[in-house]
Coordinates of C-alpha atoms (C1' of nucleotides) in Angstrom, one line a residue:
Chain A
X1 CA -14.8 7.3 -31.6
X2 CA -18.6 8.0 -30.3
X3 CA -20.5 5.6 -29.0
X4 CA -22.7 4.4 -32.1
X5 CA -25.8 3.5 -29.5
X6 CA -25.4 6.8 -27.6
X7 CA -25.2 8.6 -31.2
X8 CA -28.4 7.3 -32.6
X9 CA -30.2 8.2 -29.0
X10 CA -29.2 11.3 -28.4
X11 CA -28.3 12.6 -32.1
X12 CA -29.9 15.9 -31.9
X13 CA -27.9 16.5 -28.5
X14 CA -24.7 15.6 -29.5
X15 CA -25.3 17.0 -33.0
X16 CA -25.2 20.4 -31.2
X17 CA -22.6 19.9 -28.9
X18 CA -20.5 18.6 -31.6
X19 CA -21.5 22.0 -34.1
X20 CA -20.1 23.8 -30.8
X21 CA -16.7 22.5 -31.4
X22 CA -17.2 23.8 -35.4
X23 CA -17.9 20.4 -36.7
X24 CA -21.4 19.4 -38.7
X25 CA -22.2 15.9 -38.7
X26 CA -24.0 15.2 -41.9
X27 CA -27.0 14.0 -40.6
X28 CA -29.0 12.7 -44.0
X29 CA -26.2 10.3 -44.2
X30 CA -26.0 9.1 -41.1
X31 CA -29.7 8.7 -40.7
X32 CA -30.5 6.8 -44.0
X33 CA -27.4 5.0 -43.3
X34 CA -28.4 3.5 -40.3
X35 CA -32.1 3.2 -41.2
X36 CA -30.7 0.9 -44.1
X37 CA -28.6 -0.7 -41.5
X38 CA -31.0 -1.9 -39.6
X39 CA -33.6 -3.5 -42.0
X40 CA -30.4 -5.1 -43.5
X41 CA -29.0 -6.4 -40.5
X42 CA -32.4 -8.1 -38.9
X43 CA -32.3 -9.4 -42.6
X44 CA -29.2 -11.3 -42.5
X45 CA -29.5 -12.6 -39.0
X46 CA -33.1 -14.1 -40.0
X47 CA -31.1 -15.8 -42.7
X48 CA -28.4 -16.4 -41.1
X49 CA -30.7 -18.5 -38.1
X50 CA -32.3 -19.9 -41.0
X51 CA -29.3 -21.8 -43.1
X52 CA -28.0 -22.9 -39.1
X53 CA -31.4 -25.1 -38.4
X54 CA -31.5 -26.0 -42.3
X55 CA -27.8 -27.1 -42.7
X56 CA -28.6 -28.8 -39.1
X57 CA -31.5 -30.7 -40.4
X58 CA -29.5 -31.7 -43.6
X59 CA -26.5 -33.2 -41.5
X60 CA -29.4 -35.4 -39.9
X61 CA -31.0 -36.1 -42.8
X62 CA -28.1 -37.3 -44.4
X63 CA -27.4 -39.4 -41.1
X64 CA -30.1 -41.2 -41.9
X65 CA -29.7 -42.1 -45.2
X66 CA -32.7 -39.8 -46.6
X67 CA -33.1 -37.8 -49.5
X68 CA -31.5 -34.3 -49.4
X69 CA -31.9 -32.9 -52.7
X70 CA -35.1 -30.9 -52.1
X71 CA -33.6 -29.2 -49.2
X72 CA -30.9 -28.4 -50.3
X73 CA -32.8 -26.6 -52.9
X74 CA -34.0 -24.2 -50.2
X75 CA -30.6 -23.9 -49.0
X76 CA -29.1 -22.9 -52.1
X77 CA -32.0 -20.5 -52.6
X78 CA -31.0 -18.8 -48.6
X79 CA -27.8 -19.1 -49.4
X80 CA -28.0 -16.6 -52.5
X81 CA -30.7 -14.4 -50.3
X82 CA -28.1 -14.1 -47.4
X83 CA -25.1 -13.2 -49.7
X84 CA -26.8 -10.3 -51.8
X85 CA -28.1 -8.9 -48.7
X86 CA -24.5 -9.3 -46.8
X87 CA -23.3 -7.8 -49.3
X88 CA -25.0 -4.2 -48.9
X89 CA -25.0 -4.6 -45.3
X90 CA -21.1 -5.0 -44.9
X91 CA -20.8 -2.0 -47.4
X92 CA -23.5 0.3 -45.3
X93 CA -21.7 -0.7 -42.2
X94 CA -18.2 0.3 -43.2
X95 CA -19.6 4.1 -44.3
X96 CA -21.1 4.0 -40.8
X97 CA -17.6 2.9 -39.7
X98 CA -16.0 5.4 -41.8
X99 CA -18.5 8.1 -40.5
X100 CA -18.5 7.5 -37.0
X101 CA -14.0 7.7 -37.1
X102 CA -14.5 10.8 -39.1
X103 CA -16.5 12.4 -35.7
X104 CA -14.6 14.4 -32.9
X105 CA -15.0 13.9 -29.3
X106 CA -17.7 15.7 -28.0
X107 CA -16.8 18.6 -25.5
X108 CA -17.3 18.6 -21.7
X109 CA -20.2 20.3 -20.2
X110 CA -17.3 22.8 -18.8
X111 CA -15.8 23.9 -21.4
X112 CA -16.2 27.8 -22.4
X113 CA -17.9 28.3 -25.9
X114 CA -16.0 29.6 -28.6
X115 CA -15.3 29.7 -32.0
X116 CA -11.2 29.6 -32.2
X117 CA -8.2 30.3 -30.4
X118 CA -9.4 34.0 -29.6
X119 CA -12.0 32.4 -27.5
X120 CA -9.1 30.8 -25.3
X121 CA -9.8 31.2 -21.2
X122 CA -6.6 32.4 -19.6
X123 CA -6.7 30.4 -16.5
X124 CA -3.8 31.4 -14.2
X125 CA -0.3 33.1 -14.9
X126 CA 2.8 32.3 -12.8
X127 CA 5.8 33.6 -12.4
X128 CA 7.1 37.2 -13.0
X129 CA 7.9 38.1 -16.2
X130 CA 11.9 39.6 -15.2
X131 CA 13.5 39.3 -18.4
X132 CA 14.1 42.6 -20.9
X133 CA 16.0 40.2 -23.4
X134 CA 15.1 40.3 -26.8
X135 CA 17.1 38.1 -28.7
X136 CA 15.6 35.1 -29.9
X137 CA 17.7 31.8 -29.0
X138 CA 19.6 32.0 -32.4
X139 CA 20.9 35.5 -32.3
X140 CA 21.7 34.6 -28.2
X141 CA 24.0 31.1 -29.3
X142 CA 25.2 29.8 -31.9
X143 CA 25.4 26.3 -30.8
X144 CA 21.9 26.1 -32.4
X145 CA 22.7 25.3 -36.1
X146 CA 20.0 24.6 -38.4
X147 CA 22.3 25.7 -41.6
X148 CA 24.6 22.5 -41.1
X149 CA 21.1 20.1 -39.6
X150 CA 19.5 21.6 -43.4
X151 CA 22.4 19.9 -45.3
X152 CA 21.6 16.5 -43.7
X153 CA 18.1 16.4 -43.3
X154 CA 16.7 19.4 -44.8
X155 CA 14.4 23.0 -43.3
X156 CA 12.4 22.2 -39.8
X157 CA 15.7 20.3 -38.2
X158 CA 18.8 21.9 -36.3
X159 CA 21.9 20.7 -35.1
X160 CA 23.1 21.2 -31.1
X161 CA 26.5 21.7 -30.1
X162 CA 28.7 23.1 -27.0
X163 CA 26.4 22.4 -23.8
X164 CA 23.5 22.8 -25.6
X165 CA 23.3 18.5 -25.8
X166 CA 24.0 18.5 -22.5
X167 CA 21.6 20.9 -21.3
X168 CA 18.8 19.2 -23.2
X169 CA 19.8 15.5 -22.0
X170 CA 19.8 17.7 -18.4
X171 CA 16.0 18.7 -19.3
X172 CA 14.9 15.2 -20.2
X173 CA 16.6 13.3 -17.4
X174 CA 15.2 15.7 -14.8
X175 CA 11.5 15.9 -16.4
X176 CA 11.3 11.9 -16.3
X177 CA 12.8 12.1 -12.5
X178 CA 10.1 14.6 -11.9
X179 CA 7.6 12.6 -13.7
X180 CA 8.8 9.2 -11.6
X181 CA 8.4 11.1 -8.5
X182 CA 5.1 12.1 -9.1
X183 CA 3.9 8.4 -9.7
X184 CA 4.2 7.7 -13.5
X185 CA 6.2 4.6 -14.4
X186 CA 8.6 5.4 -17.2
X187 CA 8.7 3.2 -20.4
X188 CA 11.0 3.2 -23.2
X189 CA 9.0 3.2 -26.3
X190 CA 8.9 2.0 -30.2
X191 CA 9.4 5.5 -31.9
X192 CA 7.3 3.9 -34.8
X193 CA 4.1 3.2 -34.9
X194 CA 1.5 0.6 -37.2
X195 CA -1.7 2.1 -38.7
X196 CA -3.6 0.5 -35.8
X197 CA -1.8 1.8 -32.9
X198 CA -2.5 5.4 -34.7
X199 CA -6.5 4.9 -35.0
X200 CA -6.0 3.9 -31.4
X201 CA -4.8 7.2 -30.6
X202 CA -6.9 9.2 -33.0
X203 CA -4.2 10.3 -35.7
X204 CA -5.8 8.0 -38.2
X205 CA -7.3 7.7 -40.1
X206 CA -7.9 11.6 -40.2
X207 CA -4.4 13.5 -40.1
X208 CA -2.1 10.9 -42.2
X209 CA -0.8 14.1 -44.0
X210 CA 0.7 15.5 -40.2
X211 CA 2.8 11.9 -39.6
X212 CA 5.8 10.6 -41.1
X213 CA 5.7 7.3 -43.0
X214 CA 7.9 4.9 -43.2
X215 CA 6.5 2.0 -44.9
X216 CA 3.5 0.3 -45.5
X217 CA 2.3 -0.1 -42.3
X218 CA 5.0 2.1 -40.1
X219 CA 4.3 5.7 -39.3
X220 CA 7.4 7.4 -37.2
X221 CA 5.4 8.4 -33.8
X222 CA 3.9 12.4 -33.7
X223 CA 3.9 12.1 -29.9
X224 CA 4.8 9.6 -27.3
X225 CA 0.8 9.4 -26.8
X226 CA 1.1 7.5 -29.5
X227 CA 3.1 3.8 -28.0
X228 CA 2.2 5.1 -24.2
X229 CA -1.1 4.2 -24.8
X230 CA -1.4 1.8 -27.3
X231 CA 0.4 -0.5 -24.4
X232 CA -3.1 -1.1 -23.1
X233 CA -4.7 -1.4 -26.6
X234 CA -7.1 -4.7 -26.3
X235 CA -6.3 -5.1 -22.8
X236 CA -8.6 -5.6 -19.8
X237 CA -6.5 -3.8 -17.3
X238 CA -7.6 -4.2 -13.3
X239 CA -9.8 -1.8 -12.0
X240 CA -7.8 -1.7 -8.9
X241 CA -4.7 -0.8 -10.9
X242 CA -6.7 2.8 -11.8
X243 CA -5.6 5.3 -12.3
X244 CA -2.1 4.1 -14.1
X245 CA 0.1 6.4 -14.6
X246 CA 3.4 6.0 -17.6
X247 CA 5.4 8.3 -19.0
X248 CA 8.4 8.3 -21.4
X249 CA 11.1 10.6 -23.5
X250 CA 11.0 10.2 -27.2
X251 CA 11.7 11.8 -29.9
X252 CA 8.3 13.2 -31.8
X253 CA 7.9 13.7 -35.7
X254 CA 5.6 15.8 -37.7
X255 CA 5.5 16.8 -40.5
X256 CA 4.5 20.2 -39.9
X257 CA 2.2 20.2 -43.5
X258 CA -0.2 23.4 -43.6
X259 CA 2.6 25.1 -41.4
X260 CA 4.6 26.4 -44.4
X261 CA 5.8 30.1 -43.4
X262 CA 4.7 29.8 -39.7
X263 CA 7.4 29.6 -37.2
X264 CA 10.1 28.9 -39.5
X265 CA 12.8 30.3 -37.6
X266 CA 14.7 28.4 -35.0
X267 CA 13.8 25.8 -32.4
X268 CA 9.9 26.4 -32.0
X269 CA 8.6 24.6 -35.0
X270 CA 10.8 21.1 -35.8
X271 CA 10.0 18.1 -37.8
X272 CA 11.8 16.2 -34.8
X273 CA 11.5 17.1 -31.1
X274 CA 12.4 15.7 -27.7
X275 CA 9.4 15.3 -25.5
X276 CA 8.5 13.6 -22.4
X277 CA 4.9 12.6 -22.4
X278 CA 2.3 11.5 -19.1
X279 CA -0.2 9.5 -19.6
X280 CA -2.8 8.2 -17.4
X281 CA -5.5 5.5 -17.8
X282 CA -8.7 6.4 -15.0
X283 CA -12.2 5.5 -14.4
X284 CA -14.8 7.7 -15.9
X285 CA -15.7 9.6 -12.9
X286 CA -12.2 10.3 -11.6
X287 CA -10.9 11.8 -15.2
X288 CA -11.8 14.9 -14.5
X289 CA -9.6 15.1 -11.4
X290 CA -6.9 13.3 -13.0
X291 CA -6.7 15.6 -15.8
X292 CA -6.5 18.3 -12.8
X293 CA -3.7 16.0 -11.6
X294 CA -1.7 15.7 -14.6
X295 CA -2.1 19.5 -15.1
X296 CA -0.2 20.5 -12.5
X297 CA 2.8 17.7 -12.4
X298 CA 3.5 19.5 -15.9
X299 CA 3.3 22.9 -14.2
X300 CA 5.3 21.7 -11.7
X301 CA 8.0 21.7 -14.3
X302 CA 7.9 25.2 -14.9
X303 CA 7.6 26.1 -11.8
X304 CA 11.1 24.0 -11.0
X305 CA 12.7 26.2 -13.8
X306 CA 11.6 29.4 -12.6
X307 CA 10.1 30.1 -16.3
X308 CA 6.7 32.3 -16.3
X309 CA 4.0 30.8 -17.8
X310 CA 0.2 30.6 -18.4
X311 CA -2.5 28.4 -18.1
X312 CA -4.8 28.7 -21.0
X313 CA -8.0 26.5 -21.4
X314 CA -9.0 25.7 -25.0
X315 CA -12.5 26.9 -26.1
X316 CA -15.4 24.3 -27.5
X317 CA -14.3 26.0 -31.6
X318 CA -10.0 25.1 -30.5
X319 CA -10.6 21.5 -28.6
X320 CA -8.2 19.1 -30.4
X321 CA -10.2 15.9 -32.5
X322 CA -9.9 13.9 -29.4
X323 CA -10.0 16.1 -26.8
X324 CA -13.1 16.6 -24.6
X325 CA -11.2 19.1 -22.3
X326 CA -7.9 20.4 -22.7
X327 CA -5.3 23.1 -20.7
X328 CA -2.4 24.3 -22.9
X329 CA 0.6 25.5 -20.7
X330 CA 2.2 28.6 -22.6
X331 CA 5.9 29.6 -21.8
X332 CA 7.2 33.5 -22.1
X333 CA 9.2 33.6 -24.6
X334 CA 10.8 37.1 -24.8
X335 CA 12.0 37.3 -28.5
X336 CA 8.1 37.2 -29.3
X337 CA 7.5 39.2 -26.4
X338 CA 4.3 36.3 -25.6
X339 CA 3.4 32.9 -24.3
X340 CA 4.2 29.6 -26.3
X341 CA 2.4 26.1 -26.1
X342 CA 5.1 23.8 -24.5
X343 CA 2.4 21.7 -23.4
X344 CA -0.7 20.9 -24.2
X345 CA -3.2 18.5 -21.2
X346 CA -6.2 16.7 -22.6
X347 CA -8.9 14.5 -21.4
X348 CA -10.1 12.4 -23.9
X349 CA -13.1 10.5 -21.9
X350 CA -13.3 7.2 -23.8
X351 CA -12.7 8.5 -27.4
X352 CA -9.1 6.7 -27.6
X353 CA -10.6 3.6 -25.0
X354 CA -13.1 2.7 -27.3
X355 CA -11.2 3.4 -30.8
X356 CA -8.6 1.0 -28.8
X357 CA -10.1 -1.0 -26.9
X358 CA -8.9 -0.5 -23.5
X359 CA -11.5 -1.7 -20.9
X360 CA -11.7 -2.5 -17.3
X361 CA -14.1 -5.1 -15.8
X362 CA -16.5 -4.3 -12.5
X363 CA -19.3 -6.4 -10.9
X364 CA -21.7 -4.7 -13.5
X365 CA -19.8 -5.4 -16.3
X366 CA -17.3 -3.8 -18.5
X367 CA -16.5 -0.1 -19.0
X368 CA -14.2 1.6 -21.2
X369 CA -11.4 3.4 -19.5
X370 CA -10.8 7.4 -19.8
X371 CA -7.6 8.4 -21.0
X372 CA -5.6 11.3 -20.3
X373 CA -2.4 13.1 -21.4
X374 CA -0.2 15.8 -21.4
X375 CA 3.7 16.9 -22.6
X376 CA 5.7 16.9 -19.6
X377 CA 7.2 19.2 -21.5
X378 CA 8.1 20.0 -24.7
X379 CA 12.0 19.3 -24.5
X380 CA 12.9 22.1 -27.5
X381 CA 11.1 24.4 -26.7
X382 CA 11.4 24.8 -22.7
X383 CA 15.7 24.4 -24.0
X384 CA 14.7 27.7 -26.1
X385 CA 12.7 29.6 -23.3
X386 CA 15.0 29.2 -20.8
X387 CA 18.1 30.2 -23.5
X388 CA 15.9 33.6 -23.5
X389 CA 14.5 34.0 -20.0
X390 CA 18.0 33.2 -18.7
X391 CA 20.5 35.2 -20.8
X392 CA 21.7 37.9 -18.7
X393 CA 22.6 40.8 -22.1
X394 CA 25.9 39.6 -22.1
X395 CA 27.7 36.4 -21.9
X396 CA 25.5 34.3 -19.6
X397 CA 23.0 31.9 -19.5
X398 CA 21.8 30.8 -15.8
X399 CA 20.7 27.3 -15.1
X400 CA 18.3 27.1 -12.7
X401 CA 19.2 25.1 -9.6
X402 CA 16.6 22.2 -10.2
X403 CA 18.9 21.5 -13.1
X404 CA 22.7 21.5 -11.5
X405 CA 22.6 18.3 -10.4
X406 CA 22.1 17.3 -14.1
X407 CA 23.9 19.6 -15.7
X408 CA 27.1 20.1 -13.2
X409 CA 27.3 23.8 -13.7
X410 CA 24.5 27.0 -12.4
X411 CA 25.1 28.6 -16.0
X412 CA 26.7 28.1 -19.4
X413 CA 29.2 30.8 -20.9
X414 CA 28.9 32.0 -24.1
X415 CA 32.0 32.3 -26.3
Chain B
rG1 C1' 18.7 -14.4 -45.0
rG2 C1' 17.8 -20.2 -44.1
rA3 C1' 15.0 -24.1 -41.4
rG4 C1' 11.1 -25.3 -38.3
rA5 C1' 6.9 -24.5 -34.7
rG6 C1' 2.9 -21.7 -33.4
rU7 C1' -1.5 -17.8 -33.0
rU8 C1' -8.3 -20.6 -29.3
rG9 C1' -11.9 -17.0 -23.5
rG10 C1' -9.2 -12.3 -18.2
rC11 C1' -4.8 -16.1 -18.1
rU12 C1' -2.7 -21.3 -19.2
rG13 C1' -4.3 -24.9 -22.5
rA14 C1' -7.6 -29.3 -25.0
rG15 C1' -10.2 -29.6 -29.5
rU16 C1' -13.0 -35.6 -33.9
rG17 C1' -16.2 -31.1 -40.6
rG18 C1' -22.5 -30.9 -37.8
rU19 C1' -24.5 -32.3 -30.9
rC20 C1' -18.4 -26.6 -30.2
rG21 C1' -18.7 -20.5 -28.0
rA22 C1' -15.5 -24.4 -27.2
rA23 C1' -12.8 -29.6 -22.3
rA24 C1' -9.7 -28.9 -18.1
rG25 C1' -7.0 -25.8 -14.8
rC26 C1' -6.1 -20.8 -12.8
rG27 C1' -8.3 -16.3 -11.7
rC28 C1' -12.9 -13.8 -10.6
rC29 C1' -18.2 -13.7 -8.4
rU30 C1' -22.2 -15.8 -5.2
rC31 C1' -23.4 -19.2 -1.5
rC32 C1' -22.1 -23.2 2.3
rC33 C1' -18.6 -24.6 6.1
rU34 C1' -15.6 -21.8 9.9
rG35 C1' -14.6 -17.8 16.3
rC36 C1' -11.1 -15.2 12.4
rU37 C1' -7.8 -16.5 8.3
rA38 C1' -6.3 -20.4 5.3
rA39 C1' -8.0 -24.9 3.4
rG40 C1' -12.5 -27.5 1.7
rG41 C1' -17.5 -27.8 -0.7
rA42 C1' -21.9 -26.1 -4.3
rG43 C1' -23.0 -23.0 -8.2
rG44 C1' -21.9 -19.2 -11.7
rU45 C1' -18.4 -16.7 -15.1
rA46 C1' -16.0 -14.9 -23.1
rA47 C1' -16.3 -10.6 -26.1
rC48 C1' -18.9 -7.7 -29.6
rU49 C1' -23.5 -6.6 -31.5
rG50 C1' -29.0 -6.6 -33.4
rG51 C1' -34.4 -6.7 -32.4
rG52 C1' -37.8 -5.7 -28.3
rU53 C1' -40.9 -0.9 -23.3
rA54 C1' -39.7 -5.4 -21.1
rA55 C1' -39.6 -10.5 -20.1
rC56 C1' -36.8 -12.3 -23.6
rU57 C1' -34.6 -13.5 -28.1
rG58 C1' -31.3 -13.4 -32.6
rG59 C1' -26.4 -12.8 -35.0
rU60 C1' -21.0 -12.6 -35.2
rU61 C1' -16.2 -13.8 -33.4
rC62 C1' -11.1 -19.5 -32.3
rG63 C1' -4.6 -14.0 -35.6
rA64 C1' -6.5 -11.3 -40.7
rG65 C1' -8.5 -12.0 -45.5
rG66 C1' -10.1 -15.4 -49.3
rG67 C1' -11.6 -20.5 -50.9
rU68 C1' -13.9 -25.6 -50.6
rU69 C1' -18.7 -27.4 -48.3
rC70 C1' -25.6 -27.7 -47.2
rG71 C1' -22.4 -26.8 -42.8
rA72 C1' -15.4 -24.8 -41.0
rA73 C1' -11.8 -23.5 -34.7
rU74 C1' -11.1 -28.2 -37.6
rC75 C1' -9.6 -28.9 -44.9
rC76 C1' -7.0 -25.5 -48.8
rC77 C1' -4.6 -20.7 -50.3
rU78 C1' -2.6 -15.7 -49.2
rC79 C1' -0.9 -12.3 -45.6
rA80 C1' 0.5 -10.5 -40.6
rC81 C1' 2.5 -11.5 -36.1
rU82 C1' 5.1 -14.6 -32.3
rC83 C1' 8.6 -18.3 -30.8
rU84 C1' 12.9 -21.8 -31.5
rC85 C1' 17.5 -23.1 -34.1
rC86 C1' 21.3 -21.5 -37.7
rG87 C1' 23.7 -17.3 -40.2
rC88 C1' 24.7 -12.0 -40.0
rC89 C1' 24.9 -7.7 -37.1
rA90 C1' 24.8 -2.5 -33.0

RNA sequence: GGAGAGUUGGCUGAGUGGUCGAAAGCGCCUCCCUGCUAAGGAGGUAACUGGGUAACUGGUUCGAGGGUUCGAAUCCCUCACUCUCCGCCA
């Protein structure tokens, strides 16, 4: 969410930056919205002062044994005055609501202009590209079974068997130990979510269609963004705590709508996904560094593995909702002969503090946290590129060393 | 599922329908004392938001939403959540 005050100051800045990013904020609406606004609202606060000195002079009044019945007259007739006018006001000021949650984050300064992903920046590739594989990861194994997962669940899940279960717990247990190392304090998480928590984090009230819903009020998490952060949600947290690092394995859930035909094979596009997520809460002027920080604990991953990969900044026109900066991290995959997302690192300046209320105090007062995260990684999908960067043509998958100690073995056999 | 208790500032916790944004304590800030530290003393310290160039000055908020009332933290209703006990259960 925007800062209201800085959006009614600055509208015809931030009305460009935001068109950068491919979004037009109406500006007829929100102008005569707020212009009613604010006649309304210095309105009902000159009522409002007035029924608190009358209904004080008619508590004396009636102290001392006068008459009342004239003023009360006058307070009946505020009374009805204040509630017609409340009235509209409350209305005007939930559009404005309703508006300003509808608004993306506005880009950084540094972020390249574009229009969509074709405007991407490739920042940096690493690793040598060695493998001439090019089976995917179901024509490699079969212990990746989304025939049997369709009968229980339905398309968009799979089944693991053999070492694949292993290998994955392997991933996730050496990701968080990576994660630990590196200073993040692991949590284990809700993997459901209230309506709140998810306006916290920016996936309400915008993208209901993309989440899972349980009931009423319970959405089954998209990411572990999701309960890492809402932790803090109405919290003061100490300045001197800054920046505070968490991470955590869940499971993830999407529904993958307005995905229908894309990816539909295999591992790379699931309705549920392990991932391990980093979070960090900073101050303002250190997000940018953190977001550097966070950046490369995630590479660090890949580099562990010994999978190539890329380091992709997202144009102004491909910035996520919340996002005023964000790195993806693409994998090779050899079956598709490119790079995949496996991670995707965002600073979202105070977009998710102020939508949920995360603050820190100072001497001059209270400021709104930045917030920063990143997949440390995608568990499926870095389980799939290292199936196909690692198969050997034959019968062999190698495990990377990093892995052994989780795993027990340096490769897996295939039957 | 049954029975009961509760939800108040950064935290703990008082609170009579009007003088309550709210006692007290903790924490924090400033100052005094002190060779330093600790202890002690004085004062200050809720959040959000409007108007105003500013000085300043309004409003809202005591879990949420309704209601009663001239006036609600306080009375009534509904809901959410938390805790305790009993039952059931991984």
């Amino acid at each position: 969410m925007l800062d209201l005050k800085n959006l009614r100051d600055n509208f015809d800045d931030i009305k460009k930056m935001l068109s950068s990013r491919g979004y037009n904020i109406d500006e007829d609406s929100f102008k005569s919205l707020d212009k009613k606004r604010k006649v309304l609202q210095v309105t009902v606060e000159d009522l409002q002062a007035d029924r608190k000195k009358l209904s004080s002079e008619f508590g004396k009044l009636k102290a001392s044994g006068e008459s009342v019945d004239e003023l009360k007259t006058i307070i009946d007739e505020t009374n009805t005055k204040l509630d017609e006018n409340d009235k509209e006001l409350q209305s005007i000021l939930k559009d404005l609501n309703n508006l300003l949650l509808d608004i993306p984050n506005i880009p950084d300064q540094s972020v390249p202009n574009g229009r969509d992903e074709n405007d991407n920046v490739v920042i940096k590739k690493y690793g040598s590209i060695t493998s001439k594989n090019t089976l995917d990861h179901l024509e490699i194994t079969n212990d990746i079974d989304t025939d049997i997962a369709a009968k229980i669940a339905g398309s968009r899940f799979s089944v693991l068997k053999g070492e694949l279960p292993k290998l994955q717990r392997a991933l996730i247990s050496f990701m968080i130990d990576n994660a630990v190392k590196n200073g993040y304090e692991e949590y284990y998480v809700p993997f459901m979510a209230n309506a709140d928590s998810l306006i916290g984090t920016g996936q309400l009230p915008k993208f209901e269609e993309d989440l899972f819903k349980a009931n009423e009020n319970l959405y089954l998490i998209p990411t572990a963004e999701v309960p890492l952060t809402n932790l803090f949600r109405d919290e003061f947290v100490n300045e001197n705590e800054l920046p505070i690092k968490v991470t955590s394995h869940t499971p993830c859930f999407r529904s993958e709508a307005g995905s229908y035909g894309k990816d539909t094979r295999g591992l790379i596009r699931q309705h549920q996904f392990e991932k391990i997520e980093l979070v960090q809460l900073t101050k303002p002027e250190n997000s940018m560094t953190c977001l550097d920080n966070l950046l490369s604990n995630a590479c660090q991953i890949l580099d562990l593995l010994e999978l190539p990969y890329q380091v992709i900044e997202l144009c102004t026109g491909d910035l996520g909702f919340s996002s005023a900066k964000t790195f993806d991290i693409e994998v090779w995959m050899p079956s598709q002969n490119k790079y995949r997302e496996i991670s995707s690192c965002s600073n979202f300046t105070d977009f998710q503090a102020r939508r949920a209320n995360i603050k820190y105090k100072t001497k001059d007062g209270n400021h709104f946290v930045h917030t920063i995260n990143g997949s440390g990684l995608a568990v499926g999908r870095c389980l799939i590129a290292l199936i196909e960067n690692n198969y050997d043509g034959s019968d062999i998958i190698k495990i990377p060393s990093c892995l052994e100690k989780y795993f027990g073995s340096d490769q897996i056999k295939i039957n």
